[in-house]
Amino acid sequence: MTEDTAVRRAEGGLGRNFNYLLSAYSIQTLGEGVVIAALPLLASKLTDDPRLISWVPLATELPWLLLALVGGVIVDRYDRRLLMIGAQTAQTLLLVTVALIVTLGGTRIWMIYILAFGLCVGDILFMGSSRALIPTVVRGADLETANGRNVTAETLGRMFLGPALGSALFVLFIPLPLWVNAATYVVSIVLISRIRNAAGHFRVPPAPEAAEGRRGVVAEMMEGVRWLAGHRVLRVVVLLAATSNFSVFMAQSVTVLFARDVLGVGDAGYGVLVAAMAIGGVAGGLVSRRVVGRFGTRSVVIGVSVASALSLVAIGLFGRQPVVVVALFGVWSAGLSVWNVMAQSLSQRLVPNRLMGRVGSATRMIAFGALPLGALAGGLVAAAYGLTAPWVVGGVVHLTVALLTLPALLRWPSVIEAPPA
């Protein structure tokens, strides 16, 4: 029995370290949910152009496309706990700076883009480090449980409670969501600092053959990319995740205008709408372990992909009332939670620990890198064909890719286990 396993058994449950990690992730995702709702509202006060507003989510996700691979190398080179603390410290300083400008009435739309971009850069390091730490602080048999709690916390904070709170705070006092998000990061930093590192496993020992300098960084980045490209299961999962993200972000990039002009809800109602749309995600996170265990990876991938695509098409065709949109989007958000638990657990089992940061960053570069592309496409489609068109186009794109990958999915085993060490 290792020292860390003995500590977990003595503490009960998933252990003290995981509890602090989960608490920090929960509070910081709540803060992100607050500001995610506030930034499009702030942009809508400066412009009605759907293209300019779609650039807010574009800037929010663009670093995943540009910087994720470098972030993965950093996660695999340095102490992951300290990286989380450093990333959130930088995010807090950026938030306070912009909050002061907004409070003083000097807001410009390019400042919103810079804030969104900077927060995402910090998220690359924070999320990569957090997910890489999970398999080092919980047992392999507990990964679905740990990831299910993580996904539920993320859904509650970023998609459910955060947006409703953010829109309410925005109506009360426009810069207040920024100050609240900064405060949640401070609390998160305190919680992360309490994670013990007695076993010294929060930093991966460098491989003896690792090169130094810029050439070494490129070689390390490509090692993660090659590993992912060579794994027939994970590469299909990542392709479908990227397609789903691209498709839904086509619509979400202009949701603030869709809610106002199509559904007829105001600023406060927008946050409530976004929160209600996440109810399915909360439910999906709570049952995700049982769903994955009951049906297996292959069935989850096929079922979630098809159902999610159809729900987007249905919103574009029939979603003219808030309750209809909430019900249909609940299908997508429930599938997202189940998918995330399945995909994270699968990756944590299959990827070697020394490559966890780099393979994870390659995965997120593709999956999350599709988000800004979807936002850009959504703004163009909405400007040309109306605010309902991105839902329909995105759903058709998602469904097409899901059907094209079906033959490869049917060749998978129904349950995929980690290879022997």
Short mmCIF file of C-alpha atoms in Angstrom, two decimals:
data_model
loop_
_atom_site.label_atom_id
_atom_site.label_comp_id
_atom_site.label_asym_id
_atom_site.label_seq_id
_atom_site.Cartn_x
_atom_site.Cartn_y
_atom_site.Cartn_z
CA MET A 1 0.00 0.00 0.00
CA THR A 2 1.41 3.38 -0.98
CA GLU A 3 1.57 6.29 1.45
CA ASP A 4 -1.03 8.22 -0.55
CA THR A 5 -3.44 5.26 -0.67
CA ALA A 6 -3.11 4.80 3.08
CA VAL A 7 -3.92 8.49 3.60
CA ARG A 8 -7.03 8.23 1.42
CA ARG A 9 -8.29 5.19 3.31
CA ALA A 10 -7.68 6.85 6.67
CA GLU A 11 -9.56 9.96 5.57
CA GLY A 12 -12.46 8.07 4.00
CA GLY A 13 -14.21 8.83 0.70
CA LEU A 14 -12.00 10.19 -2.02
CA GLY A 15 -9.57 11.81 0.39
CA ARG A 16 -8.69 15.21 1.75
CA ASN A 17 -6.63 16.27 -1.27
CA PHE A 18 -9.46 15.55 -3.68
CA ASN A 19 -11.96 17.36 -1.47
CA TYR A 20 -9.81 20.51 -1.54
CA LEU A 21 -9.28 20.11 -5.30
CA LEU A 22 -13.01 19.70 -5.90
CA SER A 23 -13.89 22.63 -3.62
CA ALA A 24 -11.43 24.91 -5.41
CA TYR A 25 -12.74 23.83 -8.82
CA SER A 26 -16.33 24.34 -7.67
CA ILE A 27 -15.82 27.89 -6.42
CA GLN A 28 -13.75 29.01 -9.39
CA THR A 29 -16.25 27.59 -11.91
CA LEU A 30 -19.02 29.45 -10.09
CA GLY A 31 -17.04 32.66 -10.59
CA GLU A 32 -16.50 31.82 -14.24
CA GLY A 33 -20.22 31.23 -14.69
CA VAL A 34 -20.87 34.68 -13.25
CA VAL A 35 -18.53 36.42 -15.67
CA ILE A 36 -19.47 34.22 -18.65
CA ALA A 37 -23.01 35.61 -18.41
CA ALA A 38 -21.84 39.16 -17.74
CA LEU A 39 -19.40 39.62 -20.64
CA PRO A 40 -21.93 39.17 -23.50
CA LEU A 41 -24.35 41.43 -21.62
CA LEU A 42 -21.63 44.04 -21.26
CA ALA A 43 -20.81 43.75 -24.96
CA SER A 44 -24.51 44.10 -25.87
CA LYS A 45 -24.51 47.48 -24.12
CA LEU A 46 -21.79 48.64 -26.52
CA THR A 47 -22.99 47.14 -29.83
CA ASP A 48 -25.89 45.28 -31.51
CA ASP A 49 -23.69 43.75 -34.23
CA PRO A 50 -23.90 39.93 -33.86
CA ARG A 51 -20.41 39.58 -35.34
CA LEU A 52 -18.84 41.82 -32.70
CA ILE A 53 -20.76 40.10 -29.92
CA SER A 54 -19.74 36.66 -31.22
CA TRP A 55 -16.12 37.77 -30.82
CA VAL A 56 -16.58 37.66 -27.02
CA PRO A 57 -16.96 33.86 -26.90
CA LEU A 58 -14.38 33.67 -29.69
CA ALA A 59 -11.84 35.48 -27.49
CA THR A 60 -12.94 33.38 -24.51
CA GLU A 61 -11.95 30.14 -26.25
CA LEU A 62 -9.26 31.18 -28.78
CA PRO A 63 -6.29 30.43 -26.46
CA TRP A 64 -7.24 26.73 -26.54
CA LEU A 65 -6.47 26.73 -30.24
CA LEU A 66 -3.30 28.83 -30.00
CA LEU A 67 -1.67 27.92 -26.69
CA ALA A 68 -3.01 24.57 -25.45
CA LEU A 69 0.01 22.53 -26.62
CA VAL A 70 2.49 24.84 -24.89
CA GLY A 71 0.32 24.72 -21.79
CA GLY A 72 0.48 20.94 -21.80
CA VAL A 73 4.27 20.98 -21.80
CA ILE A 74 4.23 23.38 -18.84
CA VAL A 75 1.80 21.13 -16.95
CA ASP A 76 4.11 18.14 -17.46
CA ARG A 77 7.26 20.07 -16.51
CA TYR A 78 6.29 21.89 -13.32
CA ASP A 79 4.48 21.36 -10.03
CA ARG A 80 0.81 21.19 -10.99
CA ARG A 81 -0.47 22.55 -7.69
CA LEU A 82 1.75 25.63 -7.92
CA LEU A 83 0.70 26.15 -11.54
CA MET A 84 -2.95 26.30 -10.45
CA ILE A 85 -2.12 28.90 -7.81
CA GLY A 86 -0.04 31.00 -10.21
CA ALA A 87 -2.65 30.88 -12.98
CA GLN A 88 -5.46 32.01 -10.70
CA THR A 89 -3.34 34.77 -9.20
CA ALA A 90 -2.75 36.20 -12.67
CA GLN A 91 -6.45 35.86 -13.53
CA THR A 92 -7.40 37.71 -10.35
CA LEU A 93 -5.10 40.63 -11.15
CA LEU A 94 -6.52 40.88 -14.68
CA LEU A 95 -10.10 40.83 -13.39
CA VAL A 96 -9.42 43.53 -10.80
CA THR A 97 -7.81 45.76 -13.43
CA VAL A 98 -10.74 45.52 -15.86
CA ALA A 99 -13.29 45.78 -13.03
CA LEU A 100 -11.74 49.07 -11.99
CA ILE A 101 -11.97 50.41 -15.56
CA VAL A 102 -15.61 49.33 -15.88
CA THR A 103 -16.43 50.84 -12.48
CA LEU A 104 -14.93 54.15 -13.60
CA GLY A 105 -16.96 54.11 -16.83
CA GLY A 106 -14.11 53.70 -19.30
CA THR A 107 -15.25 50.43 -20.92
CA ARG A 108 -14.35 49.68 -24.54
CA ILE A 109 -15.34 46.48 -26.30
CA TRP A 110 -11.72 45.52 -27.00
CA MET A 111 -11.15 45.41 -23.25
CA ILE A 112 -13.80 42.68 -23.02
CA TYR A 113 -11.94 40.68 -25.66
CA ILE A 114 -8.64 41.04 -23.78
CA LEU A 115 -10.22 39.99 -20.49
CA ALA A 116 -11.89 36.96 -22.04
CA PHE A 117 -8.64 35.93 -23.76
CA GLY A 118 -6.55 36.35 -20.62
CA LEU A 119 -8.93 34.38 -18.42
CA CYS A 120 -8.82 31.49 -20.88
CA VAL A 121 -5.01 31.48 -20.90
CA GLY A 122 -5.12 30.97 -17.15
CA ASP A 123 -7.74 28.24 -17.57
CA ILE A 124 -5.41 26.27 -19.85
CA LEU A 125 -2.94 25.86 -17.00
CA PHE A 126 -5.54 25.54 -14.25
CA MET A 127 -7.73 22.96 -15.96
CA GLY A 128 -4.81 20.96 -17.34
CA SER A 129 -3.18 20.79 -13.92
CA SER A 130 -6.43 20.02 -12.11
CA ARG A 131 -7.39 17.12 -14.36
CA ALA A 132 -3.85 15.73 -14.33
CA LEU A 133 -3.91 15.73 -10.52
CA ILE A 134 -7.11 13.70 -10.20
CA PRO A 135 -5.61 10.26 -11.00
CA THR A 136 -2.77 10.97 -8.55
CA VAL A 137 -5.09 11.69 -5.61
CA VAL A 138 -7.86 9.09 -6.18
CA ARG A 139 -7.76 5.39 -6.98
CA GLY A 140 -8.35 4.17 -10.52
CA ALA A 141 -11.63 2.53 -9.46
CA ASP A 142 -12.87 5.92 -8.21
CA LEU A 143 -12.20 7.93 -11.37
CA GLU A 144 -15.82 7.95 -12.57
CA THR A 145 -16.97 9.05 -9.12
CA ALA A 146 -14.35 11.81 -8.92
CA ASN A 147 -14.95 13.02 -12.46
CA GLY A 148 -18.72 12.85 -11.98
CA ARG A 149 -18.45 15.16 -8.97
CA ASN A 150 -16.15 17.46 -10.93
CA VAL A 151 -18.53 17.64 -13.89
CA THR A 152 -21.54 18.20 -11.62
CA ALA A 153 -19.70 21.03 -9.84
CA GLU A 154 -18.71 22.57 -13.17
CA THR A 155 -22.24 22.35 -14.53
CA LEU A 156 -23.75 23.83 -11.37
CA GLY A 157 -21.24 26.67 -11.25
CA ARG A 158 -20.44 27.56 -14.82
CA MET A 159 -23.77 26.74 -16.47
CA PHE A 160 -26.48 26.81 -13.76
CA LEU A 161 -25.89 28.99 -10.70
CA GLY A 162 -23.18 31.26 -12.13
CA PRO A 163 -25.05 32.67 -15.15
CA ALA A 164 -28.21 33.41 -13.14
CA LEU A 165 -26.16 35.11 -10.44
CA GLY A 166 -24.05 36.94 -13.02
CA SER A 167 -27.01 38.43 -14.85
CA ALA A 168 -28.65 39.46 -11.56
CA LEU A 169 -25.45 41.15 -10.39
CA PHE A 170 -25.09 42.83 -13.78
CA VAL A 171 -28.56 44.35 -13.51
CA LEU A 172 -27.78 45.50 -9.96
CA PHE A 173 -24.38 47.04 -10.78
CA ILE A 174 -22.63 46.39 -14.11
CA PRO A 175 -19.04 45.75 -12.84
CA LEU A 176 -20.16 43.64 -9.86
CA PRO A 177 -19.83 40.25 -11.66
CA LEU A 178 -16.14 40.97 -12.31
CA TRP A 179 -15.49 41.73 -8.64
CA VAL A 180 -17.34 38.58 -7.57
CA ASN A 181 -15.35 36.42 -9.99
CA ALA A 182 -12.09 37.85 -8.63
CA ALA A 183 -13.23 37.00 -5.09
CA THR A 184 -13.99 33.38 -6.04
CA TYR A 185 -10.49 33.02 -7.46
CA VAL A 186 -8.99 34.21 -4.17
CA VAL A 187 -10.99 31.59 -2.27
CA SER A 188 -9.89 28.94 -4.79
CA ILE A 189 -6.23 29.87 -4.30
CA VAL A 190 -6.58 29.43 -0.53
CA LEU A 191 -8.15 25.98 -0.98
CA ILE A 192 -5.51 24.81 -3.45
CA SER A 193 -2.73 25.92 -1.11
CA ARG A 194 -4.07 23.47 1.48
CA ILE A 195 -3.53 20.43 -0.76
CA ARG A 196 -0.73 18.29 0.65
CA ASN A 197 2.13 17.19 -1.56
CA ALA A 198 3.87 14.82 0.82
CA ALA A 199 4.37 12.13 -1.81
CA GLY A 200 5.98 14.59 -4.22
CA HIS A 201 3.79 13.41 -7.09
CA PHE A 202 2.43 16.75 -8.24
CA ARG A 203 5.42 17.24 -10.51
CA VAL A 204 6.30 14.61 -13.11
CA PRO A 205 10.02 13.72 -13.20
CA PRO A 206 11.46 14.72 -16.59
CA ALA A 207 12.36 11.96 -18.99
CA PRO A 208 16.16 11.47 -19.12
CA GLU A 209 16.19 11.93 -22.87
CA ALA A 210 14.28 15.24 -22.77
CA ALA A 211 15.98 17.98 -24.77
CA GLU A 212 16.52 21.50 -23.48
CA GLY A 213 15.30 24.84 -24.82
CA ARG A 214 12.88 25.59 -27.59
CA ARG A 215 13.67 22.46 -29.57
CA GLY A 216 12.87 20.36 -26.51
CA VAL A 217 9.54 22.12 -26.04
CA VAL A 218 8.50 21.38 -29.64
CA ALA A 219 9.57 17.75 -29.30
CA GLU A 220 7.57 17.37 -26.10
CA MET A 221 4.48 18.96 -27.63
CA MET A 222 4.62 16.64 -30.63
CA GLU A 223 5.03 13.58 -28.40
CA GLY A 224 1.60 14.25 -26.93
CA VAL A 225 0.07 14.91 -30.36
CA ARG A 226 1.53 11.71 -31.82
CA TRP A 227 0.31 9.64 -28.89
CA LEU A 228 -3.23 10.97 -29.31
CA ALA A 229 -3.21 10.58 -33.10
CA GLY A 230 -2.08 6.97 -32.74
CA HIS A 231 -4.84 5.93 -30.34
CA ARG A 232 -7.87 4.83 -32.36
CA VAL A 233 -10.37 5.23 -29.53
CA LEU A 234 -9.35 8.62 -28.11
CA ARG A 235 -8.91 10.27 -31.49
CA VAL A 236 -12.53 9.51 -32.46
CA VAL A 237 -13.76 10.75 -29.06
CA VAL A 238 -11.82 13.99 -29.58
CA LEU A 239 -13.13 14.45 -33.13
CA LEU A 240 -16.72 14.11 -31.98
CA ALA A 241 -16.14 16.39 -29.00
CA ALA A 242 -14.69 19.06 -31.30
CA THR A 243 -17.65 18.75 -33.65
CA SER A 244 -20.12 19.08 -30.78
CA ASN A 245 -18.31 22.14 -29.42
CA PHE A 246 -18.16 23.79 -32.83
CA SER A 247 -21.84 23.16 -33.44
CA VAL A 248 -23.22 24.39 -30.13
CA PHE A 249 -20.96 27.45 -30.06
CA MET A 250 -22.34 28.55 -33.41
CA ALA A 251 -25.59 29.15 -31.54
CA GLN A 252 -24.25 30.15 -28.13
CA SER A 253 -22.08 32.90 -29.61
CA VAL A 254 -25.24 34.94 -30.27
CA THR A 255 -27.50 33.52 -27.55
CA VAL A 256 -27.75 36.91 -25.84
CA LEU A 257 -29.37 38.30 -29.02
CA PHE A 258 -31.42 35.13 -29.60
CA ALA A 259 -32.82 35.41 -26.06
CA ARG A 260 -33.66 39.08 -26.48
CA ASP A 261 -34.99 39.21 -30.04
CA VAL A 262 -36.46 35.71 -30.56
CA LEU A 263 -37.48 34.61 -27.07
CA GLY A 264 -38.21 38.12 -25.76
CA VAL A 265 -36.31 37.94 -22.44
CA GLY A 266 -34.38 40.83 -20.87
CA ASP A 267 -30.95 41.04 -19.24
CA ALA A 268 -31.99 39.33 -16.00
CA GLY A 269 -34.05 36.79 -17.92
CA TYR A 270 -31.04 35.94 -20.07
CA GLY A 271 -29.11 34.64 -17.07
CA VAL A 272 -32.12 32.66 -15.84
CA LEU A 273 -32.54 31.18 -19.33
CA VAL A 274 -28.90 30.11 -19.51
CA ALA A 275 -29.13 28.62 -16.02
CA ALA A 276 -32.32 26.73 -16.83
CA MET A 277 -30.72 25.34 -19.98
CA ALA A 278 -28.11 23.70 -17.76
CA ILE A 279 -30.60 21.71 -15.66
CA GLY A 280 -30.06 18.68 -17.86
CA GLY A 281 -26.32 18.97 -17.29
CA VAL A 282 -26.77 18.82 -13.52
CA ALA A 283 -28.93 15.70 -13.84
CA GLY A 284 -26.47 14.14 -16.29
CA GLY A 285 -23.56 14.70 -13.93
CA LEU A 286 -25.39 13.00 -11.06
CA VAL A 287 -26.20 9.84 -13.03
CA SER A 288 -23.16 9.77 -15.31
CA ARG A 289 -21.29 7.01 -13.48
CA ARG A 290 -24.28 4.69 -13.59
CA VAL A 291 -24.97 5.48 -17.24
CA VAL A 292 -21.37 4.79 -18.33
CA GLY A 293 -21.22 1.64 -16.20
CA ARG A 294 -24.56 0.36 -17.50
CA PHE A 295 -24.19 1.04 -21.22
CA GLY A 296 -20.43 1.24 -21.80
CA THR A 297 -18.26 3.74 -23.64
CA ARG A 298 -19.34 2.86 -27.17
CA SER A 299 -23.07 3.23 -26.54
CA VAL A 300 -22.54 6.50 -24.66
CA VAL A 301 -20.54 7.98 -27.54
CA ILE A 302 -23.10 7.01 -30.18
CA GLY A 303 -26.21 7.89 -28.16
CA VAL A 304 -24.96 11.25 -26.89
CA SER A 305 -23.67 12.34 -30.30
CA VAL A 306 -26.94 11.66 -32.15
CA ALA A 307 -29.25 13.00 -29.42
CA SER A 308 -27.22 16.17 -28.98
CA ALA A 309 -27.20 16.93 -32.69
CA LEU A 310 -30.95 16.44 -33.01
CA SER A 311 -31.63 18.70 -30.02
CA LEU A 312 -29.78 21.59 -31.68
CA VAL A 313 -31.72 21.19 -34.93
CA ALA A 314 -34.99 21.07 -32.98
CA ILE A 315 -34.21 24.32 -31.14
CA GLY A 316 -33.59 26.10 -34.44
CA LEU A 317 -36.81 24.78 -35.98
CA PHE A 318 -39.21 24.86 -33.02
CA GLY A 319 -37.60 26.92 -30.22
CA ARG A 320 -39.69 30.07 -30.05
CA GLN A 321 -40.65 29.85 -26.37
CA PRO A 322 -38.14 29.81 -23.46
CA VAL A 323 -39.60 26.60 -21.99
CA VAL A 324 -39.19 24.76 -25.30
CA VAL A 325 -35.59 25.90 -25.66
CA VAL A 326 -34.82 24.91 -22.06
CA ALA A 327 -36.29 21.43 -22.54
CA LEU A 328 -34.50 20.77 -25.84
CA PHE A 329 -31.17 22.18 -24.68
CA GLY A 330 -31.48 20.07 -21.54
CA VAL A 331 -30.96 17.02 -23.75
CA TRP A 332 -27.70 18.48 -25.02
CA SER A 333 -26.44 19.54 -21.59
CA ALA A 334 -27.30 16.16 -20.02
CA GLY A 335 -25.41 14.42 -22.78
CA LEU A 336 -22.46 16.78 -22.28
CA SER A 337 -22.15 15.84 -18.60
CA VAL A 338 -22.28 12.11 -19.28
CA TRP A 339 -19.81 12.57 -22.15
CA ASN A 340 -17.34 14.54 -20.03
CA VAL A 341 -17.29 11.92 -17.28
CA MET A 342 -16.82 9.14 -19.83
CA ALA A 343 -14.11 10.97 -21.78
CA GLN A 344 -12.12 12.21 -18.77
CA SER A 345 -12.14 8.82 -17.05
CA LEU A 346 -11.19 7.07 -20.27
CA SER A 347 -8.30 9.45 -20.88
CA GLN A 348 -7.03 9.23 -17.30
CA ARG A 349 -6.95 5.43 -17.56
CA LEU A 350 -5.33 5.20 -20.98
CA VAL A 351 -2.78 8.05 -20.98
CA PRO A 352 0.54 7.54 -19.14
CA ASN A 353 1.00 9.99 -16.24
CA ARG A 354 4.15 11.52 -17.74
CA LEU A 355 2.12 12.45 -20.86
CA MET A 356 -1.07 13.48 -19.06
CA GLY A 357 -0.55 17.21 -19.52
CA ARG A 358 0.55 17.02 -23.15
CA VAL A 359 -2.05 14.53 -24.36
CA GLY A 360 -4.70 16.43 -22.39
CA SER A 361 -3.61 19.71 -23.97
CA ALA A 362 -3.63 18.18 -27.46
CA THR A 363 -7.13 16.90 -26.74
CA ARG A 364 -8.33 20.29 -25.52
CA MET A 365 -6.59 22.14 -28.35
CA ILE A 366 -8.74 20.18 -30.81
CA ALA A 367 -11.95 19.96 -28.76
CA PHE A 368 -11.88 23.44 -27.24
CA GLY A 369 -10.11 24.96 -30.23
CA ALA A 370 -13.30 24.28 -32.16
CA LEU A 371 -15.17 26.70 -29.86
CA PRO A 372 -13.78 29.98 -31.27
CA LEU A 373 -14.22 28.66 -34.80
CA GLY A 374 -17.84 27.87 -34.00
CA ALA A 375 -18.31 31.32 -32.47
CA LEU A 376 -16.89 32.97 -35.59
CA ALA A 377 -19.08 30.86 -37.88
CA GLY A 378 -22.13 31.49 -35.72
CA GLY A 379 -21.76 35.24 -35.93
CA LEU A 380 -21.46 35.10 -39.72
CA VAL A 381 -24.40 32.69 -40.13
CA ALA A 382 -26.61 34.75 -37.79
CA ALA A 383 -25.74 37.99 -39.58
CA ALA A 384 -26.58 36.44 -42.95
CA TYR A 385 -29.56 34.18 -42.21
CA GLY A 386 -30.98 35.17 -38.82
CA LEU A 387 -30.58 34.22 -35.18
CA THR A 388 -32.19 30.77 -35.47
CA ALA A 389 -29.97 29.61 -38.34
CA PRO A 390 -26.85 28.79 -36.22
CA TRP A 391 -28.85 26.20 -34.25
CA VAL A 392 -29.98 24.38 -37.39
CA VAL A 393 -26.65 24.56 -39.21
CA GLY A 394 -24.71 23.49 -36.12
CA GLY A 395 -27.01 20.53 -35.49
CA VAL A 396 -26.76 19.34 -39.09
CA VAL A 397 -22.94 19.55 -38.98
CA HIS A 398 -22.87 17.59 -35.71
CA LEU A 399 -25.24 14.90 -36.98
CA THR A 400 -23.32 14.50 -40.24
CA VAL A 401 -19.99 13.88 -38.49
CA ALA A 402 -21.62 11.50 -35.99
CA LEU A 403 -23.03 9.39 -38.83
CA LEU A 404 -19.72 9.41 -40.71
CA THR A 405 -17.86 8.07 -37.66
CA LEU A 406 -20.49 5.41 -36.89
CA PRO A 407 -18.66 2.56 -38.70
CA ALA A 408 -15.51 3.23 -36.66
CA LEU A 409 -17.53 3.39 -33.44
CA LEU A 410 -19.22 0.06 -34.12
CA ARG A 411 -15.80 -1.61 -34.32
CA TRP A 412 -14.98 -0.61 -30.73
CA PRO A 413 -15.46 -3.03 -27.85
CA SER A 414 -18.53 -2.07 -25.80
CA VAL A 415 -16.38 -1.48 -22.70
CA ILE A 416 -12.86 -0.09 -22.99
CA GLU A 417 -10.42 -0.78 -20.17
CA ALA A 418 -6.91 0.44 -19.53
CA PRO A 419 -4.14 -1.70 -21.02
CA PRO A 420 -1.97 -3.63 -18.55
CA ALA A 421 0.89 -1.58 -17.11
#
